[in-house]
CSV table of C-alpha atoms in Angstrom, one decimal:
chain,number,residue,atom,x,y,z
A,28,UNK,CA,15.4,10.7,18.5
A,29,UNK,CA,13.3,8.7,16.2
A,30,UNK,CA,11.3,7.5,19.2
A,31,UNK,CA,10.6,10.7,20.5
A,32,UNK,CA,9.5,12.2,17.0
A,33,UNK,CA,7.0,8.9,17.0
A,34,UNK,CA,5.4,9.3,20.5
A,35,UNK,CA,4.5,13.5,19.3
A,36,UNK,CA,3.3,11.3,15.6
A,37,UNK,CA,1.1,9.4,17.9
A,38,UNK,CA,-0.3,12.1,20.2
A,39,UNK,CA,-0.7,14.3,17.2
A,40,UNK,CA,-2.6,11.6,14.8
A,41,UNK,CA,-4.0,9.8,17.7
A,42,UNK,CA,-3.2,6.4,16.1
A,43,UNK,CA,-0.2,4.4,15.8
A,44,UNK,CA,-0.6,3.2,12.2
A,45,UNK,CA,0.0,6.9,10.7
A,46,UNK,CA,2.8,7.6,12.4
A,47,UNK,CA,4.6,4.4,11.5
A,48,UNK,CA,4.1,4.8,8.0
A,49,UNK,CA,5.5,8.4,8.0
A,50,UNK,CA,9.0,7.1,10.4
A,51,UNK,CA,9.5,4.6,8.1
A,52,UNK,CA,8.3,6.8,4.8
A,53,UNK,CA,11.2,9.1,6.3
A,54,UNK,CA,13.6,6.6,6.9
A,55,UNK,CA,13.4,5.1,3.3
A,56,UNK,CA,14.0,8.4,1.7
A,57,UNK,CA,17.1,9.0,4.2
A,58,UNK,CA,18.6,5.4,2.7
A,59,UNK,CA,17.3,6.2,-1.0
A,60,UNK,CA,19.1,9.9,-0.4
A,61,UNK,CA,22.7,7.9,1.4
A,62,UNK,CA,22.6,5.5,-1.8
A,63,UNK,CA,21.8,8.0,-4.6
A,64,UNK,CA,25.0,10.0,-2.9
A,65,UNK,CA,26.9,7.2,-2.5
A,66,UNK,CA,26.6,6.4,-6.7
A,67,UNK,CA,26.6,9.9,-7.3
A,68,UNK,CA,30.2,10.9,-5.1
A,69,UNK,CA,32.5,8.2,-6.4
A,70,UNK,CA,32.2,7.8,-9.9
A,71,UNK,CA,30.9,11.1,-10.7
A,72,UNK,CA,33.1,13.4,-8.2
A,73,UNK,CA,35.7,11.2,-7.4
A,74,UNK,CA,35.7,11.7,-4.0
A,75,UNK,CA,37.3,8.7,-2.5
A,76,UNK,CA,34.0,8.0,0.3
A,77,UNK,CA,31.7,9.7,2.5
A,78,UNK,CA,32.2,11.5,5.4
A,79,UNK,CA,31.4,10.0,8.8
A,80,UNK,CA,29.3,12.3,10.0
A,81,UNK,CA,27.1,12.3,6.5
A,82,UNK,CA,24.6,9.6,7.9
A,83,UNK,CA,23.9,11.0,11.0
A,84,UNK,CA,24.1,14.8,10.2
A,85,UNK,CA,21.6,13.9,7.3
A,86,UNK,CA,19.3,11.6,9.2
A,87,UNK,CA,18.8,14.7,11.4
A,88,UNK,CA,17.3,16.8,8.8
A,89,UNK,CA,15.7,14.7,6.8
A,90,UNK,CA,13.8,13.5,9.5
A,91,UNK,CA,13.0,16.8,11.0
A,92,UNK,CA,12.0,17.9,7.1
A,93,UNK,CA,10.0,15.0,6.5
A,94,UNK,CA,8.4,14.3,9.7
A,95,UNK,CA,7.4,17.9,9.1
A,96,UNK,CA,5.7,17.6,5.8
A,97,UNK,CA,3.8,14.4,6.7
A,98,UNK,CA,2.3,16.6,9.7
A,99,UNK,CA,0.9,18.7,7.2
A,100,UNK,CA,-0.6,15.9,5.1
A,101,UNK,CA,-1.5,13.1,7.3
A,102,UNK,CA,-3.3,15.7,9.9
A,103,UNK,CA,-5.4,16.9,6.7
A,104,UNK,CA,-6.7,13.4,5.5
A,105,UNK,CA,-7.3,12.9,9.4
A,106,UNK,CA,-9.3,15.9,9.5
A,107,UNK,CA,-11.0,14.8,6.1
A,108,UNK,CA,-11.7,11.1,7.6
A,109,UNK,CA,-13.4,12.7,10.9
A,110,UNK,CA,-15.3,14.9,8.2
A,111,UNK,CA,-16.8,11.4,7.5
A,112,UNK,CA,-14.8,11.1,3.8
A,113,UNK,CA,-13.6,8.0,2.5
A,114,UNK,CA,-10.2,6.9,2.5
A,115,UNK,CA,-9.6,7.9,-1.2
A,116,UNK,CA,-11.6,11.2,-0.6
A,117,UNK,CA,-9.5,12.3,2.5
A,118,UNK,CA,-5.8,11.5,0.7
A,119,UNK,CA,-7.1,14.0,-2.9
A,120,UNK,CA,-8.5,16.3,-0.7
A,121,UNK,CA,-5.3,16.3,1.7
A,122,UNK,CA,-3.4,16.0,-1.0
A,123,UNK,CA,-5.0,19.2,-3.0
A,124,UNK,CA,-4.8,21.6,-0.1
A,125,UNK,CA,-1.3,20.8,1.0
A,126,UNK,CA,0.1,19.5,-1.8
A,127,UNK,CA,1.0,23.4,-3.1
A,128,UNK,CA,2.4,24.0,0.4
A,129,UNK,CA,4.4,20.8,0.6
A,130,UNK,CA,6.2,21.2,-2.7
A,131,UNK,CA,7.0,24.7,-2.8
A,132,UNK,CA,8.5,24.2,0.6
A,133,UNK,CA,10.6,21.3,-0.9
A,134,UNK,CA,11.7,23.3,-3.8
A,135,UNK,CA,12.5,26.0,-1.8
A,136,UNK,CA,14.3,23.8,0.7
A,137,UNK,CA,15.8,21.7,-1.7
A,138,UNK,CA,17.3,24.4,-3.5
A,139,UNK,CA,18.5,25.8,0.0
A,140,UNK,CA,20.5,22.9,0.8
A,141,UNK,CA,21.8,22.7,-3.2
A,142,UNK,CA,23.9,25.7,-2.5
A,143,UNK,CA,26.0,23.9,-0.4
A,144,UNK,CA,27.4,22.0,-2.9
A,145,UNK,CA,29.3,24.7,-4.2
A,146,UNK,CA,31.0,24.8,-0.9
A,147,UNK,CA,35.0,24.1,-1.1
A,148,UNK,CA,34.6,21.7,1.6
A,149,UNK,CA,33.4,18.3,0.8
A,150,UNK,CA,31.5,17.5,3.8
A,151,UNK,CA,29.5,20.1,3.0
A,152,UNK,CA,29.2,19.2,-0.7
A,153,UNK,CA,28.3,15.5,0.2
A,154,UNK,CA,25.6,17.0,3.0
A,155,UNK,CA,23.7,19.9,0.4
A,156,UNK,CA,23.4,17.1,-2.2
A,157,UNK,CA,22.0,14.3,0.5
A,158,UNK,CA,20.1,16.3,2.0
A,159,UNK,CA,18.1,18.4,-1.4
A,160,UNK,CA,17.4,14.9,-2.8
A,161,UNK,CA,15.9,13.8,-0.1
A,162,UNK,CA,13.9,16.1,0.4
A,163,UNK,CA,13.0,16.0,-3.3
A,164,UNK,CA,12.5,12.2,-3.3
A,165,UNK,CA,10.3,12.7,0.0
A,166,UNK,CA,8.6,15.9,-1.7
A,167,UNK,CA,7.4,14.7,-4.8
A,168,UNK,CA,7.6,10.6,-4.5
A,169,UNK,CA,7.2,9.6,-1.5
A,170,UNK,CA,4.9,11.9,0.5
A,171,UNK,CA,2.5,12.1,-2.8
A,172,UNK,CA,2.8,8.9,-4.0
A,173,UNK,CA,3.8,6.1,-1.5
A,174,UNK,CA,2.5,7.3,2.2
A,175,UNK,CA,-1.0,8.5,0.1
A,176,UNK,CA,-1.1,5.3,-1.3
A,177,UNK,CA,-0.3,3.2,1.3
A,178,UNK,CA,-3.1,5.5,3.2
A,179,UNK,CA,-6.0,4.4,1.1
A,180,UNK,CA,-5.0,1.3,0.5
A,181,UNK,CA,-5.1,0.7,4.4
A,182,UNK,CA,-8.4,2.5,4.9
A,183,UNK,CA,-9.4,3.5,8.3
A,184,UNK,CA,-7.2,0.9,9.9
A,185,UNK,CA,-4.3,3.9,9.0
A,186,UNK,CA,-5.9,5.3,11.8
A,187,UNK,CA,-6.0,2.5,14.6
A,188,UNK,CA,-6.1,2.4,17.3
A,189,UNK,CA,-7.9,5.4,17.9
A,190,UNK,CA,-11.7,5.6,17.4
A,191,UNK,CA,-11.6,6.3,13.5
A,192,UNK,CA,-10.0,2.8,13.0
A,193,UNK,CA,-13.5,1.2,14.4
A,194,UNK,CA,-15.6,2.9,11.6
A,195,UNK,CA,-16.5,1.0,8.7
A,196,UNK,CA,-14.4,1.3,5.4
A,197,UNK,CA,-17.7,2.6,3.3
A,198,UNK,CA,-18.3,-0.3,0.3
A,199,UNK,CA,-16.5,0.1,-2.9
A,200,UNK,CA,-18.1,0.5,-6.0
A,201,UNK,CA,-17.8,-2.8,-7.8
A,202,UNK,CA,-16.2,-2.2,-11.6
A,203,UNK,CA,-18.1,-3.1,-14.3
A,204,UNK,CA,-15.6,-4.2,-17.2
A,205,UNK,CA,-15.9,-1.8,-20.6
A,206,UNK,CA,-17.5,-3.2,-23.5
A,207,UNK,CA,-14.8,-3.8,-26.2
């Protein structure tokens, strides 16, 4: 599954960098979302563990969700980039237009999946609250902060190997230290 939602990454963002960092953006919040349930269901619920098909029934969505939301994001700083914007420039302008869409579609999602914890049956209690904080964490932490980040900080080689990767990172501005 993940290899197939990383060859449509690739032929979408025409790189292989991007796509990378978004799989593995997604599959960090699906372990922060297992281990934040794992805390949460014992000590807080008592329920004695998790069910089997938590992971895998979880990984589904979460993937699906975030994969989905990195679309939006990552294909607007590429459109920025081809614009001829600098790294930085791309991710707050990506980041401004879709980050309204992104997050109300996590809310809304997040409080979607929250219902099912007031389910009667436990695997559906233990899949609602997986599932809305990882979309949460992916939402507001990880898509905003960490795979924007990461973004800049890697330039237009987020981009390689296709033909944006070759272009110059334009210069920095050197900082001049404030007077005290």
């Amino acid at each position: 599954m993940l290899a197939s939602v990383l060859l449509i990454l690739v032929a979408l963002l025409r790189g292989l960098v991007a796509p990378l960092l978004l799989v593995g953006a997604v599959v960090a919040v699906w372990g922060a979302a297992l281990g934040i349930g794992g805390l949460v269901f014992g000590p807080l619920f008592g329920f004695e563990g998790t069910d089997p098909g938590l992971g895998l029934l979880s990984f589904v969505f979460l993937v699906a969700l975030g994969v989905d939301y990195g679309i939006f994001l990552m294909h607007r700083m590429r459109e920025e980039s081809t614009a001829g914007a600098e790294p930085a420039a791309a991710a707050l302008t990506a980041l401004r237009t879709t980050g309204g869409v992104i997050a109300s579609a996590g809310l809304v999602l997040a409080a979607t999946f929250a219902v099912l914890t007031n389910m009667g049956l436990v695997q559906l209690v233990e899949l609602g609250f997986v599932i809305a904080v990882g979309v949460l964490l992916d939402t507001f932490l990880v898509r905003t902060y960490l795979v924007t980040s990461a973004s800049v900080a890697l330039g237009r080689k987020v981009w390689w190997p296709g033909g944006l990767s070759k272009e110059p990172d334009p210069p920095r501005p050197e900082r001049q230290p404030e007077p005290v």
